[in-house]
Coordinates of C-alpha atoms in Angstrom, one line a residue:
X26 CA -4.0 -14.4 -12.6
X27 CA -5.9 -11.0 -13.7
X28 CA -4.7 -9.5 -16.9
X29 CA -6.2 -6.4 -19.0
X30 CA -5.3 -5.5 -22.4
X31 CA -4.5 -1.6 -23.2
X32 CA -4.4 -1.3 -26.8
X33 CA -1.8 -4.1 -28.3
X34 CA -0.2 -4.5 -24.7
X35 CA -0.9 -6.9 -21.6
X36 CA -0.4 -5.8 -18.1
X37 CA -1.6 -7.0 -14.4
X38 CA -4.7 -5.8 -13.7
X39 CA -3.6 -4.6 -10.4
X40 CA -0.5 -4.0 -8.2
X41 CA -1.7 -7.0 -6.1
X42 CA -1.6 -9.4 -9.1
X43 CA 1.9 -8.5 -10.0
X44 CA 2.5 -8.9 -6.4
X45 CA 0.8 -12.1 -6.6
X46 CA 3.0 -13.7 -9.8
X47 CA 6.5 -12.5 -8.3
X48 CA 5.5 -14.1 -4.5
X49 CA 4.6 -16.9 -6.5
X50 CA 7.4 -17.2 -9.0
X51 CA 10.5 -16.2 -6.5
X52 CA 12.2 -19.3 -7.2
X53 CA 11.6 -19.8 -10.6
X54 CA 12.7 -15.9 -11.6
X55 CA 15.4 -15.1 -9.1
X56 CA 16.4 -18.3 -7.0
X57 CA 15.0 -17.0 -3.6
X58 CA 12.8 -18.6 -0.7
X59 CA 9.8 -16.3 0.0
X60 CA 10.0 -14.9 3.8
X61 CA 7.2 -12.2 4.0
X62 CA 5.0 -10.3 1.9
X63 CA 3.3 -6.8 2.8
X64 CA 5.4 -6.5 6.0
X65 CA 5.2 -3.5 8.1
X66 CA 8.1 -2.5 9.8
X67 CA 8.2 1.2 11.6
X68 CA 5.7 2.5 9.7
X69 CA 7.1 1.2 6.1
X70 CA 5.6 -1.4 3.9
X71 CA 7.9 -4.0 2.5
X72 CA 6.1 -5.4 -0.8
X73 CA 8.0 -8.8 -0.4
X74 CA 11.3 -10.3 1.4
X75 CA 12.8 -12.8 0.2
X76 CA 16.0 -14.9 0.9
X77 CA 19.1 -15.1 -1.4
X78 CA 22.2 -17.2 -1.4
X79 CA 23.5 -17.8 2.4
X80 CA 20.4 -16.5 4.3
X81 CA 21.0 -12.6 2.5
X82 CA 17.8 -10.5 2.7
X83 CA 16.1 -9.7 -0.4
X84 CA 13.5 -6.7 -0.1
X85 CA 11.6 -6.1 -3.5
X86 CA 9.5 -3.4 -4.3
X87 CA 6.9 -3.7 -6.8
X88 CA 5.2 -1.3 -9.4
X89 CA 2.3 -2.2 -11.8
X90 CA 3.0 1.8 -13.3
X91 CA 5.7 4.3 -13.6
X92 CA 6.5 5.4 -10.0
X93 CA 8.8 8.1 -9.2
X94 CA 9.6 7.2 -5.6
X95 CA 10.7 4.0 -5.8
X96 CA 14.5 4.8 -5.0
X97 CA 13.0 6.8 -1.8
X98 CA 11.1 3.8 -0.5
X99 CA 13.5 1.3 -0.7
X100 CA 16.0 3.4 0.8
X101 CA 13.7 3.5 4.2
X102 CA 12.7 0.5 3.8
X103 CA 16.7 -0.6 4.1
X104 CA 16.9 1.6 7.3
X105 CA 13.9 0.4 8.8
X106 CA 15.4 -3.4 8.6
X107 CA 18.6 -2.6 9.3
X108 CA 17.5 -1.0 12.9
X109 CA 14.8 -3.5 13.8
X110 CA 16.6 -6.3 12.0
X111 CA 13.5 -8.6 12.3
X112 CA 13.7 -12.7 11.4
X113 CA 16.9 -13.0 12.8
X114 CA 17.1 -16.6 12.9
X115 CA 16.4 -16.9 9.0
X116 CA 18.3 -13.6 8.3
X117 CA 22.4 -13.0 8.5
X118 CA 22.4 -9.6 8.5
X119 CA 26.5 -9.9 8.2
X120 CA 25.6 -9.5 4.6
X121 CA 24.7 -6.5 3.0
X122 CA 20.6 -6.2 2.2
X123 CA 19.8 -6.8 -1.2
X124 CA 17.7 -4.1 -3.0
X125 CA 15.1 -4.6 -6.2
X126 CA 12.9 -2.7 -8.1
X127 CA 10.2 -3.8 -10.1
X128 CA 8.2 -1.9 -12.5
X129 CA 6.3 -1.9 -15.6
X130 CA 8.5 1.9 -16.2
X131 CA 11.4 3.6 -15.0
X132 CA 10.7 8.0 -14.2
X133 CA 13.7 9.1 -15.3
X134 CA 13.9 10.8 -11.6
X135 CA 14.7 6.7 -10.7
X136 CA 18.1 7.0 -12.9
X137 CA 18.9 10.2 -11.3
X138 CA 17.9 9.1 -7.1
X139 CA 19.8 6.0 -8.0
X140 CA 22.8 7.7 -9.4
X141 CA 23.5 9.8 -6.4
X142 CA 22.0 7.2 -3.3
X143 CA 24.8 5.3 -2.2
X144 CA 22.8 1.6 -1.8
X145 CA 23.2 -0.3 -4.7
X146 CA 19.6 -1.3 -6.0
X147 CA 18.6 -2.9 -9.0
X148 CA 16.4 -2.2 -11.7
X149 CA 14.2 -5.0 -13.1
X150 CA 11.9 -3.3 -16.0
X151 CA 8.8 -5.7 -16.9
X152 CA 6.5 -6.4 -19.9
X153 CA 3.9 -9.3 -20.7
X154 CA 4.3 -10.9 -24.1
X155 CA 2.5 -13.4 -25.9
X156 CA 1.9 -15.5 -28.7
X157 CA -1.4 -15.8 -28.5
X158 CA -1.5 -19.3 -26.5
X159 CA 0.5 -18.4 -23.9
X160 CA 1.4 -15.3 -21.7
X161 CA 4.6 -14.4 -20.6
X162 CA 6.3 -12.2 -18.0
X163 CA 9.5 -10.4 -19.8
X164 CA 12.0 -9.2 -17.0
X165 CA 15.3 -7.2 -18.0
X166 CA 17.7 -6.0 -15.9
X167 CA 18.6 -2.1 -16.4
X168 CA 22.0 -2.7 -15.5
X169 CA 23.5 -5.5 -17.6
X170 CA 20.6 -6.1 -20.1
X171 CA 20.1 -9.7 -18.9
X172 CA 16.5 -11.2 -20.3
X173 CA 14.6 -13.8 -18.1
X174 CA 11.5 -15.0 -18.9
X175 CA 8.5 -16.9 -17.0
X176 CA 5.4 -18.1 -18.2
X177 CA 2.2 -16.7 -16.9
X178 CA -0.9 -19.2 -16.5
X179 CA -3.9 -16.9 -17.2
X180 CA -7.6 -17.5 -16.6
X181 CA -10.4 -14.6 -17.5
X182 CA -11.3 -13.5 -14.2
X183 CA -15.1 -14.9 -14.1
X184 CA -16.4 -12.1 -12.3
X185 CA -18.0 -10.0 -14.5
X186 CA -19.5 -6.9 -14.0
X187 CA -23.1 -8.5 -15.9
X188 CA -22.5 -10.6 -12.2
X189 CA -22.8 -8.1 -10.3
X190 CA -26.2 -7.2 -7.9
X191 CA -27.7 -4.0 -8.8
X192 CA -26.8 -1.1 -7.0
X193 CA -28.7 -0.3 -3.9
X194 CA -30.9 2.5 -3.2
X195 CA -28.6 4.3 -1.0
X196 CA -26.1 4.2 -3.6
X197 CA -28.2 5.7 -6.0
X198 CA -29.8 8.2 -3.5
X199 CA -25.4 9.3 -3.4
X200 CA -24.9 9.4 -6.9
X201 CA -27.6 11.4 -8.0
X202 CA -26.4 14.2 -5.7
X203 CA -22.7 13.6 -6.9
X204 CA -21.2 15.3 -10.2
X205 CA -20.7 13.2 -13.2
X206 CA -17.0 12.7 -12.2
X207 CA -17.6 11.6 -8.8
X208 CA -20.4 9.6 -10.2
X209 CA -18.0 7.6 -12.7
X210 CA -15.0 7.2 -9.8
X211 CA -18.1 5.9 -7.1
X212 CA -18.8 2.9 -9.9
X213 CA -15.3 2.2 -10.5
X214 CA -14.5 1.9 -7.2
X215 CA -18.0 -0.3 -6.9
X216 CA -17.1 -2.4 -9.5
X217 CA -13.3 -3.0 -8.3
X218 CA -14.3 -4.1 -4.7
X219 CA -17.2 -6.7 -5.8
X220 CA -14.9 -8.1 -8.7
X221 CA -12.1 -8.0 -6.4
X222 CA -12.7 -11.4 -4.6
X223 CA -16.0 -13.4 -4.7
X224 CA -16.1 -13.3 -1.0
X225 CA -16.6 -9.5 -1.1
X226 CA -20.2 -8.4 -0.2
X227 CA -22.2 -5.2 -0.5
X228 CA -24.4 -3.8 2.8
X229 CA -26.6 -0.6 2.0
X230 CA -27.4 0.8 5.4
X231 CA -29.0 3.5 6.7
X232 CA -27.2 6.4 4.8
X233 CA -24.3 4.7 3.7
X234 CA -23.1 1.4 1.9
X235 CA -20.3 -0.7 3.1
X236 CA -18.2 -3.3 1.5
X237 CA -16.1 -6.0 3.1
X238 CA -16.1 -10.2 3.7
X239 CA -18.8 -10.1 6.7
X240 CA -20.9 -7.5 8.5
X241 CA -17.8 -7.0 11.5
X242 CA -14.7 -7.3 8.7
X243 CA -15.6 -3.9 6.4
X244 CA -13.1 -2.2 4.1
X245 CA -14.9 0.5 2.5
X246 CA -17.7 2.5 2.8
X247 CA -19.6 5.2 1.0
X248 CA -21.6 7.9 2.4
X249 CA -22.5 11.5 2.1
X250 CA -22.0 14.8 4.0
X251 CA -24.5 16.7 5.1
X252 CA -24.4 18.9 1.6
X253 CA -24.6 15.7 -0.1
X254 CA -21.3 15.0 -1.2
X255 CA -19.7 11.7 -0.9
X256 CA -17.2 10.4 1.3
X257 CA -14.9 7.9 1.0
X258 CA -14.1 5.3 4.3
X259 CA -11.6 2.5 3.7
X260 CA -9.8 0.6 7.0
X261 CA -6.5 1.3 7.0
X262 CA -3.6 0.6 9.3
X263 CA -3.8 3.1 12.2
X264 CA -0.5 3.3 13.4
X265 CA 3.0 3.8 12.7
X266 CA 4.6 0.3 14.8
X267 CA 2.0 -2.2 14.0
X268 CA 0.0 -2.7 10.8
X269 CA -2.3 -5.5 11.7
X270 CA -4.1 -3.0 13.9
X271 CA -6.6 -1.2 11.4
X272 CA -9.6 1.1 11.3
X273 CA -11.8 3.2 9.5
X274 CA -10.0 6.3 7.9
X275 CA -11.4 9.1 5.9
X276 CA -9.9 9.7 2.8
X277 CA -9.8 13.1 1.2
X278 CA -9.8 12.9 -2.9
X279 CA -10.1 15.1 -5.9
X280 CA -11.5 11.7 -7.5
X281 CA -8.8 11.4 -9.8
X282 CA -5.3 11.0 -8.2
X283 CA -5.0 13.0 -5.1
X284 CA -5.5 11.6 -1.8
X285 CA -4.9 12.2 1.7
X286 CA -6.0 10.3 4.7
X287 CA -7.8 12.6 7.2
X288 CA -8.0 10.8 10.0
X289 CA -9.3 8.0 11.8
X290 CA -13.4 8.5 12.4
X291 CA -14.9 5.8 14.5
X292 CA -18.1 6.4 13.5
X293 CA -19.9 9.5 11.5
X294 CA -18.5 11.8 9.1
X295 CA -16.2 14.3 10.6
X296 CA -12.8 13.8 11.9
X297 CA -12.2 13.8 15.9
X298 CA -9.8 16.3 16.8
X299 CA -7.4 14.4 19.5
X300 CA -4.7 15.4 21.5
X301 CA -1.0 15.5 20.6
X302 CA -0.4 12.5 23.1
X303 CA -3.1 10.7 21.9
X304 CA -1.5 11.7 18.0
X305 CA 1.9 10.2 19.2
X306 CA 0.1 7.2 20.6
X307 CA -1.6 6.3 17.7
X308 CA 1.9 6.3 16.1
X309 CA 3.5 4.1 18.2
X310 CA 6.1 6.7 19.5
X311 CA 8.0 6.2 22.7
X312 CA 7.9 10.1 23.5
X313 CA 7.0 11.7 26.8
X314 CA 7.0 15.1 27.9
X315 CA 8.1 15.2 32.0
X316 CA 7.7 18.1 35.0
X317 CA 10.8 18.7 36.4
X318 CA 11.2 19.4 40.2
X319 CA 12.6 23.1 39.3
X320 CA 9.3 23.8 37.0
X321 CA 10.9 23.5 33.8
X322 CA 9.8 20.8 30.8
X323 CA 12.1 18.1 30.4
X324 CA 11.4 16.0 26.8
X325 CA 12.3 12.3 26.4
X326 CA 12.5 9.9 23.1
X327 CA 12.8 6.5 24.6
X328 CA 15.5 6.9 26.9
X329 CA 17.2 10.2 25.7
X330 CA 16.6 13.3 26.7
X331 CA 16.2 15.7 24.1
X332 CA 15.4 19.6 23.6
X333 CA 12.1 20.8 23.1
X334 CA 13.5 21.4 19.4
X335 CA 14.6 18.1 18.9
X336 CA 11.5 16.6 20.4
X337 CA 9.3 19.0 17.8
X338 CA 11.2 17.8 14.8
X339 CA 11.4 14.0 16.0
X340 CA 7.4 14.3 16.0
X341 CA 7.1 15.9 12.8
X342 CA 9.6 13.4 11.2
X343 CA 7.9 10.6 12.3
X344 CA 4.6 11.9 11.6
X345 CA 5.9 12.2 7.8
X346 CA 7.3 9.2 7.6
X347 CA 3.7 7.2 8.0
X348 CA 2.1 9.6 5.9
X349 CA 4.6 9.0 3.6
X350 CA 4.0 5.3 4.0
X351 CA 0.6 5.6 3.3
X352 CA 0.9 8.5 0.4
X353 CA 3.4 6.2 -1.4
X354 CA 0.3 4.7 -2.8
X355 CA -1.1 8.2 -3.7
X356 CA -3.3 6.8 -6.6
X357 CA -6.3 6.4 -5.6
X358 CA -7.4 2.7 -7.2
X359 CA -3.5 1.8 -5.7
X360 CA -4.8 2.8 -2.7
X361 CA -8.2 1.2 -2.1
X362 CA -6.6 -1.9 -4.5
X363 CA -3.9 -3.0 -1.8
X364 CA -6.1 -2.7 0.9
X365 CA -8.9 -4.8 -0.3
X366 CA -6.1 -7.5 -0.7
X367 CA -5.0 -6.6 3.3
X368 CA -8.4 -7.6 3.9
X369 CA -8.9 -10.5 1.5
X370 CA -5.1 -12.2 2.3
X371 CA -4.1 -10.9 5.6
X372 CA -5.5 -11.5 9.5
X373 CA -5.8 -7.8 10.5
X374 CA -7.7 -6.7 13.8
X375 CA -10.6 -4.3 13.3
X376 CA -11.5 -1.7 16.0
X377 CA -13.6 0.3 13.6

């Protein structure tokens, strides 16, 4: 288990090793039976489902850092299983879905979502505390105070940064063109990926670098433009109904927090431009626009026919919500951090 010490305080290195504890403490902290971890269902991503007393569905969300949003994505997260109502023969959804959220720090925007969303959700703050032998997780519950405890087995990661190869020529050739900031957030990013897992390699290649387990299963790259400034590729999901399908994604940054996936670029630098059908494909939405024998446009979601309005607003609203999905993770180390440990921990398909 990765831990890092901020001034007198311990916390998880990362999201995933937070994520990692909790999957592997379910029964010891909370009594459940794991059932699925980073499941994608209609374009959301469920940190962890778990099941309670009499086969009741447990979904819990999971923050390493204060995260405003956390009421939002658990809330469509709730919808999302309620409609599709996947694992049915594990699941009795004649019970109500149980709700948790789990973070190092409540916004006090949480108190105020939760207050006024009528889903009852819990509030589990977290803090590590030791003693200096021994490391342990600190849970309380918002709502009644409660105190749990579990004890953390921590090893020193042994990947050190002293372990790492030297940076490649291409890497260099992109840094010297970048500004100092760009320049720090490139190494970061460097140094996270190869300390990430020991199975994670480096490839310099012909003006750019990629990282992943093998030459055919990348998840990053770095590159330049063609004024020299560098670009950031990571394989992400690419659509909205299934998550195992992944490919490479440009990601727009300011190379501190903002970030915004571009698009999905095959190969080169610059985005394709594709056509709405193809956009709608790509999102795994049932939508079809049909001639009608008098000339006129009829629209269709699935099986209903809808207005040219309502067909507008169903795209847009869908197109959010997998932005949404994505931007929930709108840090820029979350982002890149939880898809390394798609790559490392889950079976995804590549098709670049």
């Amino acid at each position: 288990m990765n831990l890092i010490k901020t001034g007198n305080s311990w916390k998880f290195a990362t999201e995933a090793d937070l994520e990692d504890f909790v999957w592997a403490n379910l029964k010891e902290l909370f009594g459940l039976i794991p059932l699925k971890r980073q499941y994608y269902v209609k374009g959301q991503i469920c940190d962890i489902l778990a099941l309670g007393e009499n086969k009741q569905l447990v979904v819990l969300e999971l923050k390493n850092a204060e995260d405003r949003y956390i009421v939002q994505q658990l809330t469509r997260y709730y919808e999302a299983l309620l409609e599709n109502k996947p694992f049915q023969e594990e699941v009795d959804y004649g019970q109500p879905i149980s709700l948790t959220a789990i973070t190092a720090k409540f916004h006090r925007d949480n108190f105020t979502d939760k207050k006024y969303n009528c889903l009852s959700i819990q509030f589990l703050r977290f803090e590590i505390l030791t003693d200096d032998e021994r490391f342990y997780l600190h849970l309380i519950d918002i709502n009644n105070q409660k105190i749990s405890n579990s004890e953390i087995f921590y090893q020193e990661n042994n990947i050190s940064i002293e372990d790492l190869p030297q940076q490649p020529k291409a890497l260099h050739k992109i840094l010297s063109c970048s500004n100092p900031q760009q320049q720090e957030k490139l190494i970061h990013i460097r140094h996270q990926i190869l300390m990430f897992d020991r199975r994670m390699q480096e490839f310099p290649l012909p003006g750019s670098i990629k990282y992943g387990k093998l030459t055919s299963c990348f998840c990053a790259e770095i590159c330049s433009d063609s004024k020299g400034q560098p670009v950031l590729f990571l394989w992400l999901p690419l659509n909205y109904s299934d998550g195992k399908k992944i490919g490479r994604m440009k990601i727009l940054t300011d190379w501190e927090n903002y970030t915004l996936i571009e698009g999905h670029v095959p190969k080169g630098i610059r985005t394709k431009a594709i056509s709405k059908t193809e956009k709608q494909r790509q999102r795994g939405i049932e939508m079809k626009i049909l001639w009608s024998h008098s000339g006129g446009i009829r629209y269709k979601i699935g099986s209903k026919e809808v207005s040219g309005t309502e067909y507008i607003n169903e795209d847009k609203r869908r197109h959010q919500e997998y932005q949404n999905s994505i931007r929930s993770r709108k840090n820029l180390n979350e982002l890149y951090q939880f898809y390394m440990k798609l790559h490392i921990m889950e079976k995804t398909n590549s098709i670049n």
